[in-house]
Structure formats: structure tokens, C-alpha cells
PDB file of C-alpha atoms in Angstrom:
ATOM      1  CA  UNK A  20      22.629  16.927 -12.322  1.00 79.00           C
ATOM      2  CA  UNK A  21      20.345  17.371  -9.024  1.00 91.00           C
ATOM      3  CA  UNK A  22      18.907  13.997  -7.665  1.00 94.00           C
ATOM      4  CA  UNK A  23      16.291  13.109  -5.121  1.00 96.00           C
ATOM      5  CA  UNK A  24      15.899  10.215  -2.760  1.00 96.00           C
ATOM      6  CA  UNK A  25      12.758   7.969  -3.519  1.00 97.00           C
ATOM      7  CA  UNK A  26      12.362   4.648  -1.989  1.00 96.00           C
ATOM      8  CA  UNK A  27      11.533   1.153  -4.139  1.00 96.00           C
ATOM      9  CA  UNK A  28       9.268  -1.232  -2.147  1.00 94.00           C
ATOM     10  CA  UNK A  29       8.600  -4.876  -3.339  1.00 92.00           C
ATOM     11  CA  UNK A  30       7.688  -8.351  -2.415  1.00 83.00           C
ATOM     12  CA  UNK A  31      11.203  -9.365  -3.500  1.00 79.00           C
ATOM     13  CA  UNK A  32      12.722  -6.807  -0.918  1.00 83.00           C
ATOM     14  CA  UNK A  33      13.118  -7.515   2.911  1.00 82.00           C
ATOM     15  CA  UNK A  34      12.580  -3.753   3.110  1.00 88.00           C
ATOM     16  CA  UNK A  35      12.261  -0.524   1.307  1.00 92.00           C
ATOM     17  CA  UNK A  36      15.499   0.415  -0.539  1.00 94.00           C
ATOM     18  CA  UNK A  37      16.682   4.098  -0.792  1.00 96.00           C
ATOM     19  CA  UNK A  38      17.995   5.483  -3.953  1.00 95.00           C
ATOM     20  CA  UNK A  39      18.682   8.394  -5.743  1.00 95.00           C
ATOM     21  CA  UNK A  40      17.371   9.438  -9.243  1.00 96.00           C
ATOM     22  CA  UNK A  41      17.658  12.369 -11.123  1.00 95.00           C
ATOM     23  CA  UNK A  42      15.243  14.998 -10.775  1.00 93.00           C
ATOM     24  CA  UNK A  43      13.730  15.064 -13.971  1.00 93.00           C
ATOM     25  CA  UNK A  44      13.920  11.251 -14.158  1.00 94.00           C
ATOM     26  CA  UNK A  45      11.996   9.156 -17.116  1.00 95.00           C
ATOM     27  CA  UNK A  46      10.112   5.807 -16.169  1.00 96.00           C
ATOM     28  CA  UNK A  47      13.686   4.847 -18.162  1.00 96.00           C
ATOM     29  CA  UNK A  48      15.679   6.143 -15.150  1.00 96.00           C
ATOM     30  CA  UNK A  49      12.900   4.697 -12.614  1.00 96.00           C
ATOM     31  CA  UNK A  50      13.156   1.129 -14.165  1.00 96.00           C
ATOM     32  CA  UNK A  51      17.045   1.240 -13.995  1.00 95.00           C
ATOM     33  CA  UNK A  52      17.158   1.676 -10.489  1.00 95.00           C
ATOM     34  CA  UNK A  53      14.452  -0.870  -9.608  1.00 95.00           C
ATOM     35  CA  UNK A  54      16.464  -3.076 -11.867  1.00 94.00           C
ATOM     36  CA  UNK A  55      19.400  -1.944 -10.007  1.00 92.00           C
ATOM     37  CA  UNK A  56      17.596  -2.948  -6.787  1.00 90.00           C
ATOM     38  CA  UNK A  57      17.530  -5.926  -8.211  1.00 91.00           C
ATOM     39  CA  UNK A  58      14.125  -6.734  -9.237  1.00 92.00           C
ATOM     40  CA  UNK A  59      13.100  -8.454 -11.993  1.00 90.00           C
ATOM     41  CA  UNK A  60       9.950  -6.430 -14.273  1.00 92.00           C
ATOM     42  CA  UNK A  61       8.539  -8.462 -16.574  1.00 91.00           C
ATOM     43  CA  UNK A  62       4.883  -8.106 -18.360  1.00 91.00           C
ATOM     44  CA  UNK A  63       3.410  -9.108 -15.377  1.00 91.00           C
ATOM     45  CA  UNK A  64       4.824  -6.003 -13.312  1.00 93.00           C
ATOM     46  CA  UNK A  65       2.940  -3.054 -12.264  1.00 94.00           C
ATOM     47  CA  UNK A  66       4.730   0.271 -11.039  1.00 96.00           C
ATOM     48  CA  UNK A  67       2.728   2.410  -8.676  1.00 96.00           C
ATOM     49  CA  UNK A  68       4.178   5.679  -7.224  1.00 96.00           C
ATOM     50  CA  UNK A  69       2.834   6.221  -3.482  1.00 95.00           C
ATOM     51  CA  UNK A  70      -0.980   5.875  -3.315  1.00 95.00           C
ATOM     52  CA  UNK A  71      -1.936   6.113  -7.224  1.00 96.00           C
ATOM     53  CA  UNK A  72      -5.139   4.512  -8.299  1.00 95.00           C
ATOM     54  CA  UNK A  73      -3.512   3.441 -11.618  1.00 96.00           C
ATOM     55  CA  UNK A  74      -0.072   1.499 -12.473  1.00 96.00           C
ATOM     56  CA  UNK A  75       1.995   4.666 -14.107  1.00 95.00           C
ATOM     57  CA  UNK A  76       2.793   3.988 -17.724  1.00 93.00           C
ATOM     58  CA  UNK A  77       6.362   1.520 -18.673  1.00 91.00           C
ATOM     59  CA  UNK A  78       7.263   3.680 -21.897  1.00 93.00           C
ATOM     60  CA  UNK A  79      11.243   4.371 -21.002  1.00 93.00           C
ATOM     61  CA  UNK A  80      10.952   7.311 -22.757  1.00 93.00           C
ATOM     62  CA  UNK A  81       8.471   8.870 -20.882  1.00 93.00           C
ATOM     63  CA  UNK A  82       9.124  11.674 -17.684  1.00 92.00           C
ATOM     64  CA  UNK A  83       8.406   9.627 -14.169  1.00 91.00           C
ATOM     65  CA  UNK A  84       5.225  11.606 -13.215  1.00 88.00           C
ATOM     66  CA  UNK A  85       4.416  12.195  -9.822  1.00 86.00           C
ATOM     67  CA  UNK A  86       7.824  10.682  -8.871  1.00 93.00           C
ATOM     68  CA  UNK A  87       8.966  13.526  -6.134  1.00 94.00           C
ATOM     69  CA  UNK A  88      11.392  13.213  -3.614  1.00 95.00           C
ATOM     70  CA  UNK A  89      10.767  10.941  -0.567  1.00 96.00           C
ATOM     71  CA  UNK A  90       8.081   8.802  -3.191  1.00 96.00           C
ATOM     72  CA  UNK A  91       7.619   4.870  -2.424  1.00 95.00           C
ATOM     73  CA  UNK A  92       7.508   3.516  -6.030  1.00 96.00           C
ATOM     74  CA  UNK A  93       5.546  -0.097  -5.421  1.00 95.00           C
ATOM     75  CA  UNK A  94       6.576  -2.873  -7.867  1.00 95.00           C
ATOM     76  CA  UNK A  95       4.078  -5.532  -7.848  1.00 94.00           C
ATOM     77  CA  UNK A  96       2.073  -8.223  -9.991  1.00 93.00           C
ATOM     78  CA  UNK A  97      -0.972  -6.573  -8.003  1.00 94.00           C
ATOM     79  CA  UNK A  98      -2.940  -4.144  -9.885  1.00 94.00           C
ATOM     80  CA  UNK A  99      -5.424  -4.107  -7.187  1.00 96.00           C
ATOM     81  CA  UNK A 100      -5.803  -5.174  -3.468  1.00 97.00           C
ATOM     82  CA  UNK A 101      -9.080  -7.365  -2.838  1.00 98.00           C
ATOM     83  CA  UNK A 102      -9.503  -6.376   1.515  1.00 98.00           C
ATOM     84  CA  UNK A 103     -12.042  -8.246   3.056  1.00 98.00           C
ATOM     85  CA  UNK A 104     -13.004  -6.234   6.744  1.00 98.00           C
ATOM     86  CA  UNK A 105     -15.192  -8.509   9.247  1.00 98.00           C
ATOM     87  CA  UNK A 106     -16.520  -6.370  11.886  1.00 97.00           C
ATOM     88  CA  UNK A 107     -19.179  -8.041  14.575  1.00 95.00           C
ATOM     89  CA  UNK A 108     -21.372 -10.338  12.171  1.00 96.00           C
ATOM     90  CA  UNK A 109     -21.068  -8.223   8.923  1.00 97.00           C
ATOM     91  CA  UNK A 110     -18.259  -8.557   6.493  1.00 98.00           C
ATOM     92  CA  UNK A 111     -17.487  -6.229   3.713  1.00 98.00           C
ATOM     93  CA  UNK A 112     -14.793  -6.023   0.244  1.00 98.00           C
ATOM     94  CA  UNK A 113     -13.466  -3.657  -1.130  1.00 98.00           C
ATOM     95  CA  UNK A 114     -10.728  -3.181  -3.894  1.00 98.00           C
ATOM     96  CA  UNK A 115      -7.698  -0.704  -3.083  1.00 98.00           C
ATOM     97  CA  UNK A 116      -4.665   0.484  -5.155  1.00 96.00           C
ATOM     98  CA  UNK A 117      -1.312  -1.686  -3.758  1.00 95.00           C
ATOM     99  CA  UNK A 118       0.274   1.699  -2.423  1.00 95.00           C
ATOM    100  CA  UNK A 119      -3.295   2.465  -0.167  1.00 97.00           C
ATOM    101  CA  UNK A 120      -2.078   2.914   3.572  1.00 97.00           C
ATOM    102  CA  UNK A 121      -4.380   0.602   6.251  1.00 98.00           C
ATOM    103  CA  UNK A 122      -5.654   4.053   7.264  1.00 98.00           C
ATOM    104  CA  UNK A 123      -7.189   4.437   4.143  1.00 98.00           C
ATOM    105  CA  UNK A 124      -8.991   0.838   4.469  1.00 98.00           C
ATOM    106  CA  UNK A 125      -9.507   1.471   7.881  1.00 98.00           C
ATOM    107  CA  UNK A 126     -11.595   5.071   7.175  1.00 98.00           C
ATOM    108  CA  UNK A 127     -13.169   3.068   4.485  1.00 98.00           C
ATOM    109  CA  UNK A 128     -14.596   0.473   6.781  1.00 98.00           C
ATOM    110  CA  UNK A 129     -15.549   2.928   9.498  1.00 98.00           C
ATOM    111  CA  UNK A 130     -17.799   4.705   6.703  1.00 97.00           C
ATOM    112  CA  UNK A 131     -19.005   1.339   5.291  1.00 98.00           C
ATOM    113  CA  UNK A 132     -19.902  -0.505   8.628  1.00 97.00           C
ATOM    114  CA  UNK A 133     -21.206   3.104   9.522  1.00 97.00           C
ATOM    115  CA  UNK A 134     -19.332   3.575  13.213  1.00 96.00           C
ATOM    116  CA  UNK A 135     -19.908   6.651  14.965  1.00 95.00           C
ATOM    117  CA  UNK A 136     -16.629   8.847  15.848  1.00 95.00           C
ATOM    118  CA  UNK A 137     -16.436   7.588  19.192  1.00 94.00           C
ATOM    119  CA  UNK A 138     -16.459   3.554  18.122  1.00 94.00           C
ATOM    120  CA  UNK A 139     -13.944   4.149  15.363  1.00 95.00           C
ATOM    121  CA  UNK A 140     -11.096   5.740  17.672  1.00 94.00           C
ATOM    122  CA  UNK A 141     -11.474   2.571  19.493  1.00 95.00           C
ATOM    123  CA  UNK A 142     -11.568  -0.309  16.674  1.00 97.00           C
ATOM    124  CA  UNK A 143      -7.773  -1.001  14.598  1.00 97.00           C
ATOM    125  CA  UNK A 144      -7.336  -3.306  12.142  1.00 98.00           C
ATOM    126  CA  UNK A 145      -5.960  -6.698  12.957  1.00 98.00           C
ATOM    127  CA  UNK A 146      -4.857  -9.285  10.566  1.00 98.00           C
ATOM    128  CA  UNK A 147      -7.457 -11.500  10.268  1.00 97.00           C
ATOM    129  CA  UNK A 148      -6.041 -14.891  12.328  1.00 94.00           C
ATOM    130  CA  UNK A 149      -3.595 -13.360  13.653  1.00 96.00           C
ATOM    131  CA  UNK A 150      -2.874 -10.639  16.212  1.00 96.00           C
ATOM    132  CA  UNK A 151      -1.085  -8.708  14.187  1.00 97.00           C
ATOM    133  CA  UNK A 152      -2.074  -4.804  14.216  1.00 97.00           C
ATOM    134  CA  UNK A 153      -0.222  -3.250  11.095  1.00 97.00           C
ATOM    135  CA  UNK A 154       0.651   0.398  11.749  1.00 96.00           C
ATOM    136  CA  UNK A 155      -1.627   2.932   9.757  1.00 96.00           C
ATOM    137  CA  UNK A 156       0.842   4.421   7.367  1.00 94.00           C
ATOM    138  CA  UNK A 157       1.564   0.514   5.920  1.00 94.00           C
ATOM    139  CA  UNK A 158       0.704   0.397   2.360  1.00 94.00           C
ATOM    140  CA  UNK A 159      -1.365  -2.654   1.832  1.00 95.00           C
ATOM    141  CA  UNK A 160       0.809  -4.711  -1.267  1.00 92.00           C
ATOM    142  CA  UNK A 161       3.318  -5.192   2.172  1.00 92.00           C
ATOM    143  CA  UNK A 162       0.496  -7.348   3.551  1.00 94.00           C
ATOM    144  CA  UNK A 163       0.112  -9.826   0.840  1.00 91.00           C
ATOM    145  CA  UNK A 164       2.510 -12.392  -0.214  1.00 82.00           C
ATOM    146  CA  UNK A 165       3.230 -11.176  -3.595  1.00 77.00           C
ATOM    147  CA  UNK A 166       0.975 -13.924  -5.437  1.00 83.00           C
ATOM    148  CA  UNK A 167      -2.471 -13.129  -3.648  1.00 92.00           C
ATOM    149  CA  UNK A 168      -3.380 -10.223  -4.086  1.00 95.00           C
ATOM    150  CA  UNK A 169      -5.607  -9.918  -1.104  1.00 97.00           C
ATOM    151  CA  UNK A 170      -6.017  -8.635   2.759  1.00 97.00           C
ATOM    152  CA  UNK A 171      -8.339  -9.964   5.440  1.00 98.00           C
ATOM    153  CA  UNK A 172      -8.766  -7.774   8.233  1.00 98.00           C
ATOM    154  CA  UNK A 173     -10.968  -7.805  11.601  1.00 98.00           C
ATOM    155  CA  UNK A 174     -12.033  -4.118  12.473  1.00 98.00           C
ATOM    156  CA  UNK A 175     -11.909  -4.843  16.463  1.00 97.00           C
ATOM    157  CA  UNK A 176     -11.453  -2.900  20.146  1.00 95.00           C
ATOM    158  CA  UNK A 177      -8.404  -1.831  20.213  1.00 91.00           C
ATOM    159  CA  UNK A 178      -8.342  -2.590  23.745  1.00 81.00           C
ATOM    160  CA  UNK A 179     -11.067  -4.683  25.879  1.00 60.00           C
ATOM    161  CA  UNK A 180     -11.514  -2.949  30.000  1.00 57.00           C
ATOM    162  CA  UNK A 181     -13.420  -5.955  32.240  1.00 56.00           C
ATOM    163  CA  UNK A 182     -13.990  -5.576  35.253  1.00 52.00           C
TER     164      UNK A 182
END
């Protein structure tokens, strides 16, 4: 039976796992191998398959929509991401799906806090506190904690010239 590689992220995970499934899985299949992965799904659990909007359904019987090869299945108690953006004295929220990549928030916040083309190439999104700069293509549930379901970020220079 032909199988494709899809990759399980997770709060209880130091990193993404690989695994195989078969092609034509059902969410059946999908919640072996995150069981297998060894995560624990209980009522509280939400599966998301890359960026999705909505949790995908938990009926085992079910085919594993939009589960394609190379697909980062997020399981989290998140069903949304509350991102707070502070950029000069202005501060804006916004709620995003757990699998939404920082590029995502960060196009967001260039259209909300209305930076022309020039500024935006030059502002990143840093942690707020912190100096950390995630990379763009980092979905968003593997900046909270697992319990909060929430991201502060400062939209800032990416780098500052004096002289």
C-alpha cells in the first residue's frame, strides 16, 4: 500500500516527528500515528493540517482531508492564536489558526499598521521581551507554551545604521 511522509508537530514534541501514513489515510490512521508519536488526544485536542482555519474533524472513520505528503499535522489545545503586534506607539490583535506561519502575521501587521513597501522589508518580528526573531516559515502554536494560547510580537528595524 503506497505511503507518504507527513510530519506531527506538538507542544509535547522537542521537534517535528516524520512518519509515514498511507496514502488514502482516515483521521483513524492520522490519530494512530500521533498516538504512536506518543501524544496523548483527549477532548481537549485540536488537529490542524498545515495552515487550516478550522481543527479537521476526529471521526476515525473519516478520509484525512487535505493530509498530502510533506503536511505538518499540528496537535494542540489551541483552536486559535490570540497575537498581539506593538509597532511604534500603536498596538494591534489579531486571532490566527495554530498552523499560521509568522509571515502570515507579519503581512497582516504590515497591512494593519499600514507600512509602505519600503518600511515593511525593513521591520521583522521579534518576540516581544526578548530578542528573539522567529524565522518566517514558523507556524505560530511553536511560539506558545502549549497552555496560552497567545503571541506578543514587536514589528521593529530589522537592523538600526547610526552614524
Amino acid at each position: 500500500m503506497p505511503t507518504k511522509t507527513i510530519f506531527i508537530r506538538s507542544h509535547e514534541l522537542p521537534a517535528a516527528i516524520e512518519v509515514e501514513i498511507v496514502e488514502d489515510a482516515l483521521v483513524a490512521d492520522l490519530l494512530e500515528a500521533i498516538k504512536h508519536a506518543g501524544i496523548a488526544i483527549n477532548a481537549d485536542t485540536a488537529i490542524f493540517i498545515d495552515e487550516a482555519e478550522a481543527p479537521h474533524a476526529m471521526t476515525p472513520n473519516l478520509p484525512a482531508i487535505d493530509l498530502r505528503r510533506g503536511s505538518h499535522v499540528h496537535v494542540t489545545k489551541c483552536k486559535k492564536i490570540e497575537v498581539t503586534i506593538n509597532y511604534l506607539a500603536e498596538t494591534a490583535t489579531h486571532k490566527f489558526a495554530p498552523g499560521a506561519r509568522v509571515r502570515r502575521v507579519k503581512a497582516w501587521a504590515i497591512d494593519k499598521f499600514k507600512l509602505s513597501a519600503h518600511d515593511a522589508e525593513e521591520h521583522v518580528l521579534q518576540m516581544c521581551g526578548t530578542t528573539r526573531r522567529p524565522a518566517s516559515d514558523t507556524p505560530l502554536n511553536e511560539l506558545t507554551d502549549g497552555k496560552t494560547c497567545a503571541v506578543c510580537f514587536d514589528l521593529v528595524p530589522e537592523k538600526r545604521v547610526e552614524g
